[in-house]
C-alpha positions in Angstrom: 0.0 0.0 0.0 1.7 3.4 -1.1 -0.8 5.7 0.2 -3.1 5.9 4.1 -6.9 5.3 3.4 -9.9 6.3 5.4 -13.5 4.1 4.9 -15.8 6.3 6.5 -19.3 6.0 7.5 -19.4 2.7 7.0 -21.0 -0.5 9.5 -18.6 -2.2 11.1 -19.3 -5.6 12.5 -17.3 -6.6 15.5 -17.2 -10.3 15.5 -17.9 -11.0 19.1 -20.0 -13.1 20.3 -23.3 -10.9 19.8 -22.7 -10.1 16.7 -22.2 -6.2 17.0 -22.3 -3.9 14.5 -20.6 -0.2 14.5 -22.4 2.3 12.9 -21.3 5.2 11.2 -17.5 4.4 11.2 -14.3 5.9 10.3 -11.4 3.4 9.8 -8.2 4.5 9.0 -5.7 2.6 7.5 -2.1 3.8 6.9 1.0 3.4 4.5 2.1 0.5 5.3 -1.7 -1.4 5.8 -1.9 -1.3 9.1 -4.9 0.4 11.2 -4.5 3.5 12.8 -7.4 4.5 14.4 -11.3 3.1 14.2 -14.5 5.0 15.5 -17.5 7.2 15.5 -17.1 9.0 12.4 -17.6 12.5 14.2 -14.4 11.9 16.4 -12.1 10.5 14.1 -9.5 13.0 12.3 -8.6 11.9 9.1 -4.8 12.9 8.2 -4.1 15.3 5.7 -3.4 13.5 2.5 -5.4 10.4 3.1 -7.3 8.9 0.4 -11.1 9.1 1.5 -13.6 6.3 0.7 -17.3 6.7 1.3 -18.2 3.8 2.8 -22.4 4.6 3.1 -24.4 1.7 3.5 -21.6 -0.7 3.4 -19.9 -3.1 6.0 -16.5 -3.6 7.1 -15.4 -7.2 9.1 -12.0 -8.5 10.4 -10.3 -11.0 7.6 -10.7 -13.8 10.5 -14.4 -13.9 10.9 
């Protein structure tokens, strides 16, 4: 990955036992593919310079689920 990404507003579901979903998200994923920060969109700061990805009405889920 060359450049940081942000997904926001997007559902994301937790994988716990319950099943729990997010909503409204922010995830931010940097340079090298690693997450660096997830939460309520409204308190989440996007770097400068970060690709943005409108993730409306979409879900997000950890690769192990």
């Amino acid at each position: 990955m060359s450049e940081p990404i942000a997904i926001t507003h997007t559902a994301v579901v937790t994988g716990d036992r319950e099943g729990s979903v997010w909503d409204d998200t922010t995830v931010v994923v940097d340079a090298q593919g690693l997450i660096a920060a997830v939460g309520p969109t409204t308190q989440i700061e996007v770097p400068i310079g970060t690709r943005i990805i409108d993730g409306s009405g979409r879900f997000l889920m950890p690769g192990l689920i």
